[in-house]
């Protein structure tokens, strides 16, 4: 019993549901001898990982799917021992270096070195290189990225890197120029609808068009989220109904309420209350970026253009601050306080204008 | 990739062991290992170097027997700095190339310790004025410090005295992008040469030559886009050409078109930039957020967008200078924040709000 997301994940480049032209280009790439380093980027839920697994299968055949979980222990220069979880097959190894926090540099260096220095035992193996898949490259520290750049060059003969990231803005140019960029755009709404319907058909269900559209709207073009929502709808009620409402994640509802509290009253007392709610969100590991975006979306709804611009500017300013420090709550709270201040002033001014 | 091959050639350089071994093993397994075109079409002799008249003239004199000064080559990436000095060294020393050159890629070995140990001990060795086969050759060695601008100041300072003391046996060649990051005492010890960005005709010539040799079918318009996007950086242009060719497959009949180039270079298509400007002119916040959402969903990079938007704004005549100044100010701030990891959505929203307000005035 597995989730739909996993059960209906395409297994080879030929059966992908969208971006077919790109898939055929990737096939061409595999056919040729020289395989470059890849940088796969796109928003979450667009199918980056799926494409990479398909690509690996195309490179090495079905045996690449025999995966095993391993825990590699790495000693940092300062003598600290780290355990890093990796997923590997005979041909590739996959790791999320940002798990190691500030020691990501050592992880990158060690793993790539280990993978590159062991040669393929079977000389008849199709490829003479292994693949190292690094996920979430955009949260790698700059130091680690520079280290990567050097390792990429040094071990190019024995290993290729596939980097997966959400955006290339945070990847240093030196790495970008060494990789072949593969952009994976999010599927369009129609594509998601047709995929949802196909999956439901395979499950022996009929998905009303109305509901499918609702799910797509809520999922913000994130295919994984759409599939999960669809499945949860099924759990809620089978057969699927037209008027059924897809369930939003709890935290989004909570965030919306938080925004409403801020709009309702602007006072130090209210700020204390908001602080409690923000802590609650942070405790549940909601990324700060999402909180900022969600709050902003709700807060600006009642402002005129000039005020909107001011609020957006503050949001951008404080969100940037979050990345410089390491205590997110300060900056979130500062943003809320600033908003209250701007908003209240605006309201008072408009009241004065009326008289 | 390019530096990897450099270290591969070096042999004596640190850590080149595994790569060196492997490439020879690979050579046996597969007769013709595919090489990056950047390496394949690297100029072999000083005469082959495209443009850059001054430095070529100096090197040519040196080849015909004159003394070589310490060199400082600087200029934007992809203009042939490293290629020039490598070609010259190969011509000077012939087979002894490996023994006479110490090439340090400063991006990893930048510490003062490396300068003290490696460079100093290499510089202290004396070189003979004849080759093993009896022909004369220059009686010095060359230390090439690539990417010298990323060396720490302490390391650069450590180089000062070494440079002077060992002039009898060693010449230094510093290669960097920004001459301002090299400390004054070092620049005054070297002869400076600036490498200009390559002119369009030269790049066209070179790319056409390569596509003829490699049987790549590329349209005129696509070539133009490629050159414009690479901005005089020949390496980037060639790498991109090769990537396009790889994606298309060897025996495909269709020519590389404009869209392929745009995709591989990671450029944001122009219609997105124009769209953004028109959304900003409309002064509607909801349209803006919707547009930004769509933009991010498409997976384009915000950093790239900012760069292209900057050009677009500079080139637009309908915006007054004052407005341009305000927008560019914000652009710089946002770009800086993005680099430090701030959220793309918020930064772009901030920038666009500024543009909106600016255009309204």
mmCIF file with all atom_site columns, N, CA and C in Angstrom, chain B residues 269-300:
data_model
loop_
_atom_site.group_PDB
_atom_site.id
_atom_site.type_symbol
_atom_site.label_atom_id
_atom_site.label_alt_id
_atom_site.label_comp_id
_atom_site.label_asym_id
_atom_site.label_entity_id
_atom_site.label_seq_id
_atom_site.pdbx_PDB_ins_code
_atom_site.Cartn_x
_atom_site.Cartn_y
_atom_site.Cartn_z
_atom_site.occupancy
_atom_site.B_iso_or_equiv
_atom_site.pdbx_formal_charge
_atom_site.auth_seq_id
_atom_site.auth_comp_id
_atom_site.auth_asym_id
_atom_site.auth_atom_id
_atom_site.pdbx_PDB_model_num
ATOM 1  N N  . UNK B 1 269 ? 13.125 34.450 -21.554 1.00 0.00 ? 269 UNK B N  1
ATOM 2  C CA . UNK B 1 269 ? 12.708 34.938 -22.872 1.00 0.00 ? 269 UNK B CA 1
ATOM 3  C C  . UNK B 1 269 ? 12.202 36.364 -22.795 1.00 0.00 ? 269 UNK B C  1
ATOM 4  N N  . UNK B 1 270 ? 12.389 37.108 -23.878 1.00 0.00 ? 270 UNK B N  1
ATOM 5  C CA . UNK B 1 270 ? 12.084 38.537 -23.861 1.00 0.00 ? 270 UNK B CA 1
ATOM 6  C C  . UNK B 1 270 ? 10.632 38.842 -23.571 1.00 0.00 ? 270 UNK B C  1
ATOM 7  N N  . UNK B 1 271 ? 9.747  37.910 -23.980 1.00 0.00 ? 271 UNK B N  1
ATOM 8  C CA . UNK B 1 271 ? 8.333  38.222 -23.764 1.00 0.00 ? 271 UNK B CA 1
ATOM 9  C C  . UNK B 1 271 ? 8.002  38.325 -22.281 1.00 0.00 ? 271 UNK B C  1
ATOM 10 N N  . UNK B 1 272 ? 8.751  37.592 -21.445 1.00 0.00 ? 272 UNK B N  1
ATOM 11 C CA . UNK B 1 272 ? 8.506  37.693 -20.009 1.00 0.00 ? 272 UNK B CA 1
ATOM 12 C C  . UNK B 1 272 ? 8.914  39.053 -19.476 1.00 0.00 ? 272 UNK B C  1
ATOM 13 N N  . UNK B 1 273 ? 10.010 39.581 -19.996 1.00 0.00 ? 273 UNK B N  1
ATOM 14 C CA . UNK B 1 273 ? 10.481 40.893 -19.547 1.00 0.00 ? 273 UNK B CA 1
ATOM 15 C C  . UNK B 1 273 ? 9.485  41.966 -19.980 1.00 0.00 ? 273 UNK B C  1
ATOM 16 N N  . UNK B 1 274 ? 9.092  41.885 -21.256 1.00 0.00 ? 274 UNK B N  1
ATOM 17 C CA . UNK B 1 274 ? 8.135  42.876 -21.761 1.00 0.00 ? 274 UNK B CA 1
ATOM 18 C C  . UNK B 1 274 ? 6.834  42.787 -20.977 1.00 0.00 ? 274 UNK B C  1
ATOM 19 N N  . UNK B 1 275 ? 6.412  41.560 -20.713 1.00 0.00 ? 275 UNK B N  1
ATOM 20 C CA . UNK B 1 275 ? 5.181  41.337 -19.958 1.00 0.00 ? 275 UNK B CA 1
ATOM 21 C C  . UNK B 1 275 ? 5.263  41.985 -18.588 1.00 0.00 ? 275 UNK B C  1
ATOM 22 N N  . UNK B 1 276 ? 6.399  41.799 -17.946 1.00 0.00 ? 276 UNK B N  1
ATOM 23 C CA . UNK B 1 276 ? 6.574  42.353 -16.604 1.00 0.00 ? 276 UNK B CA 1
ATOM 24 C C  . UNK B 1 276 ? 6.443  43.875 -16.629 1.00 0.00 ? 276 UNK B C  1
ATOM 25 N N  . UNK B 1 277 ? 7.076  44.495 -17.634 1.00 0.00 ? 277 UNK B N  1
ATOM 26 C CA . UNK B 1 277 ? 7.021  45.951 -17.735 1.00 0.00 ? 277 UNK B CA 1
ATOM 27 C C  . UNK B 1 277 ? 5.585  46.411 -17.959 1.00 0.00 ? 277 UNK B C  1
ATOM 28 N N  . UNK B 1 278 ? 4.858  45.708 -18.809 1.00 0.00 ? 278 UNK B N  1
ATOM 29 C CA . UNK B 1 278 ? 3.498  46.169 -19.082 1.00 0.00 ? 278 UNK B CA 1
ATOM 30 C C  . UNK B 1 278 ? 2.611  45.955 -17.861 1.00 0.00 ? 278 UNK B C  1
ATOM 31 N N  . UNK B 1 279 ? 2.869  44.883 -17.100 1.00 0.00 ? 279 UNK B N  1
ATOM 32 C CA . UNK B 1 279 ? 2.096  44.681 -15.872 1.00 0.00 ? 279 UNK B CA 1
ATOM 33 C C  . UNK B 1 279 ? 2.378  45.814 -14.896 1.00 0.00 ? 279 UNK B C  1
ATOM 34 N N  . UNK B 1 280 ? 3.637  46.225 -14.832 1.00 0.00 ? 280 UNK B N  1
ATOM 35 C CA . UNK B 1 280 ? 3.994  47.310 -13.924 1.00 0.00 ? 280 UNK B CA 1
ATOM 36 C C  . UNK B 1 280 ? 3.303  48.604 -14.329 1.00 0.00 ? 280 UNK B C  1
ATOM 37 N N  . UNK B 1 281 ? 3.159  48.799 -15.645 1.00 0.00 ? 281 UNK B N  1
ATOM 38 C CA . UNK B 1 281 ? 2.521  50.035 -16.106 1.00 0.00 ? 281 UNK B CA 1
ATOM 39 C C  . UNK B 1 281 ? 1.037  50.065 -15.745 1.00 0.00 ? 281 UNK B C  1
ATOM 40 N N  . UNK B 1 282 ? 0.466  48.864 -15.601 1.00 0.00 ? 282 UNK B N  1
ATOM 41 C CA . UNK B 1 282 ? -0.976 48.816 -15.341 1.00 0.00 ? 282 UNK B CA 1
ATOM 42 C C  . UNK B 1 282 ? -1.343 49.221 -13.928 1.00 0.00 ? 282 UNK B C  1
ATOM 43 N N  . UNK B 1 283 ? -0.394 49.191 -13.028 1.00 0.00 ? 283 UNK B N  1
ATOM 44 C CA . UNK B 1 283 ? -0.632 49.669 -11.675 1.00 0.00 ? 283 UNK B CA 1
ATOM 45 C C  . UNK B 1 283 ? -1.668 48.827 -10.955 1.00 0.00 ? 283 UNK B C  1
ATOM 46 N N  . UNK B 1 284 ? -1.604 47.529 -11.134 1.00 0.00 ? 284 UNK B N  1
ATOM 47 C CA . UNK B 1 284 ? -2.570 46.659 -10.458 1.00 0.00 ? 284 UNK B CA 1
ATOM 48 C C  . UNK B 1 284 ? -1.802 45.595 -9.682  1.00 0.00 ? 284 UNK B C  1
ATOM 49 N N  . UNK B 1 285 ? -1.922 45.647 -8.367  1.00 0.00 ? 285 UNK B N  1
ATOM 50 C CA . UNK B 1 285 ? -1.120 44.758 -7.537  1.00 0.00 ? 285 UNK B CA 1
ATOM 51 C C  . UNK B 1 285 ? -1.464 43.296 -7.752  1.00 0.00 ? 285 UNK B C  1
ATOM 52 N N  . UNK B 1 286 ? -2.745 42.991 -7.933  1.00 0.00 ? 286 UNK B N  1
ATOM 53 C CA . UNK B 1 286 ? -3.128 41.588 -8.046  1.00 0.00 ? 286 UNK B CA 1
ATOM 54 C C  . UNK B 1 286 ? -2.625 40.971 -9.327  1.00 0.00 ? 286 UNK B C  1
ATOM 55 N N  . UNK B 1 287 ? -2.682 41.778 -10.396 1.00 0.00 ? 287 UNK B N  1
ATOM 56 C CA . UNK B 1 287 ? -2.125 41.274 -11.655 1.00 0.00 ? 287 UNK B CA 1
ATOM 57 C C  . UNK B 1 287 ? -0.642 40.987 -11.473 1.00 0.00 ? 287 UNK B C  1
ATOM 58 N N  . UNK B 1 288 ? 0.014  41.862 -10.749 1.00 0.00 ? 288 UNK B N  1
ATOM 59 C CA . UNK B 1 288 ? 1.452  41.707 -10.535 1.00 0.00 ? 288 UNK B CA 1
ATOM 60 C C  . UNK B 1 288 ? 1.752  40.396 -9.797  1.00 0.00 ? 288 UNK B C  1
ATOM 61 N N  . UNK B 1 289 ? 1.044  40.165 -8.682  1.00 0.00 ? 289 UNK B N  1
ATOM 62 C CA . UNK B 1 289 ? 1.350  38.950 -7.912  1.00 0.00 ? 289 UNK B CA 1
ATOM 63 C C  . UNK B 1 289 ? 1.061  37.708 -8.750  1.00 0.00 ? 289 UNK B C  1
ATOM 64 N N  . UNK B 1 290 ? -0.002 37.792 -9.522  1.00 0.00 ? 290 UNK B N  1
ATOM 65 C CA . UNK B 1 290 ? -0.344 36.642 -10.367 1.00 0.00 ? 290 UNK B CA 1
ATOM 66 C C  . UNK B 1 290 ? 0.771  36.386 -11.376 1.00 0.00 ? 290 UNK B C  1
ATOM 67 N N  . UNK B 1 291 ? 1.252  37.495 -11.950 1.00 0.00 ? 291 UNK B N  1
ATOM 68 C CA . UNK B 1 291 ? 2.320  37.376 -12.947 1.00 0.00 ? 291 UNK B CA 1
ATOM 69 C C  . UNK B 1 291 ? 3.576  36.785 -12.312 1.00 0.00 ? 291 UNK B C  1
ATOM 70 N N  . UNK B 1 292 ? 3.910  37.270 -11.129 1.00 0.00 ? 292 UNK B N  1
ATOM 71 C CA . UNK B 1 292 ? 5.121  36.776 -10.470 1.00 0.00 ? 292 UNK B CA 1
ATOM 72 C C  . UNK B 1 292 ? 4.988  35.295 -10.129 1.00 0.00 ? 292 UNK B C  1
ATOM 73 N N  . UNK B 1 293 ? 3.798  34.906 -9.672  1.00 0.00 ? 293 UNK B N  1
ATOM 74 C CA . UNK B 1 293 ? 3.575  33.493 -9.374  1.00 0.00 ? 293 UNK B CA 1
ATOM 75 C C  . UNK B 1 293 ? 3.821  32.642 -10.608 1.00 0.00 ? 293 UNK B C  1
ATOM 76 N N  . UNK B 1 294 ? 3.260  33.119 -11.713 1.00 0.00 ? 294 UNK B N  1
ATOM 77 C CA . UNK B 1 294 ? 3.430  32.348 -12.947 1.00 0.00 ? 294 UNK B CA 1
ATOM 78 C C  . UNK B 1 294 ? 4.897  32.274 -13.339 1.00 0.00 ? 294 UNK B C  1
ATOM 79 N N  . UNK B 1 295 ? 5.578  33.398 -13.163 1.00 0.00 ? 295 UNK B N  1
ATOM 80 C CA . UNK B 1 295 ? 6.998  33.461 -13.517 1.00 0.00 ? 295 UNK B CA 1
ATOM 81 C C  . UNK B 1 295 ? 7.797  32.435 -12.717 1.00 0.00 ? 295 UNK B C  1
ATOM 82 N N  . UNK B 1 296 ? 7.517  32.378 -11.412 1.00 0.00 ? 296 UNK B N  1
ATOM 83 C CA . UNK B 1 296 ? 8.272  31.449 -10.564 1.00 0.00 ? 296 UNK B CA 1
ATOM 84 C C  . UNK B 1 296 ? 7.909  30.010 -10.898 1.00 0.00 ? 296 UNK B C  1
ATOM 85 N N  . UNK B 1 297 ? 6.658  29.786 -11.210 1.00 0.00 ? 297 UNK B N  1
ATOM 86 C CA . UNK B 1 297 ? 6.226  28.437 -11.594 1.00 0.00 ? 297 UNK B CA 1
ATOM 87 C C  . UNK B 1 297 ? 6.959  27.933 -12.831 1.00 0.00 ? 297 UNK B C  1
ATOM 88 N N  . UNK B 1 298 ? 7.266  28.872 -13.723 1.00 0.00 ? 298 UNK B N  1
ATOM 89 C CA . UNK B 1 298 ? 7.973  28.451 -14.931 1.00 0.00 ? 298 UNK B CA 1
ATOM 90 C C  . UNK B 1 298 ? 9.419  28.059 -14.636 1.00 0.00 ? 298 UNK B C  1
ATOM 91 N N  . UNK B 1 299 ? 9.872  28.393 -13.457 1.00 0.00 ? 299 UNK B N  1
ATOM 92 C CA . UNK B 1 299 ? 11.201 27.947 -13.051 1.00 0.00 ? 299 UNK B CA 1
ATOM 93 C C  . UNK B 1 299 ? 12.343 28.834 -13.513 1.00 0.00 ? 299 UNK B C  1
ATOM 94 N N  . UNK B 1 300 ? 12.042 30.027 -14.002 1.00 0.00 ? 300 UNK B N  1
ATOM 95 C CA . UNK B 1 300 ? 13.141 30.907 -14.407 1.00 0.00 ? 300 UNK B CA 1
ATOM 96 C C  . UNK B 1 300 ? 13.835 31.471 -13.174 1.00 0.00 ? 300 UNK B C  1
#
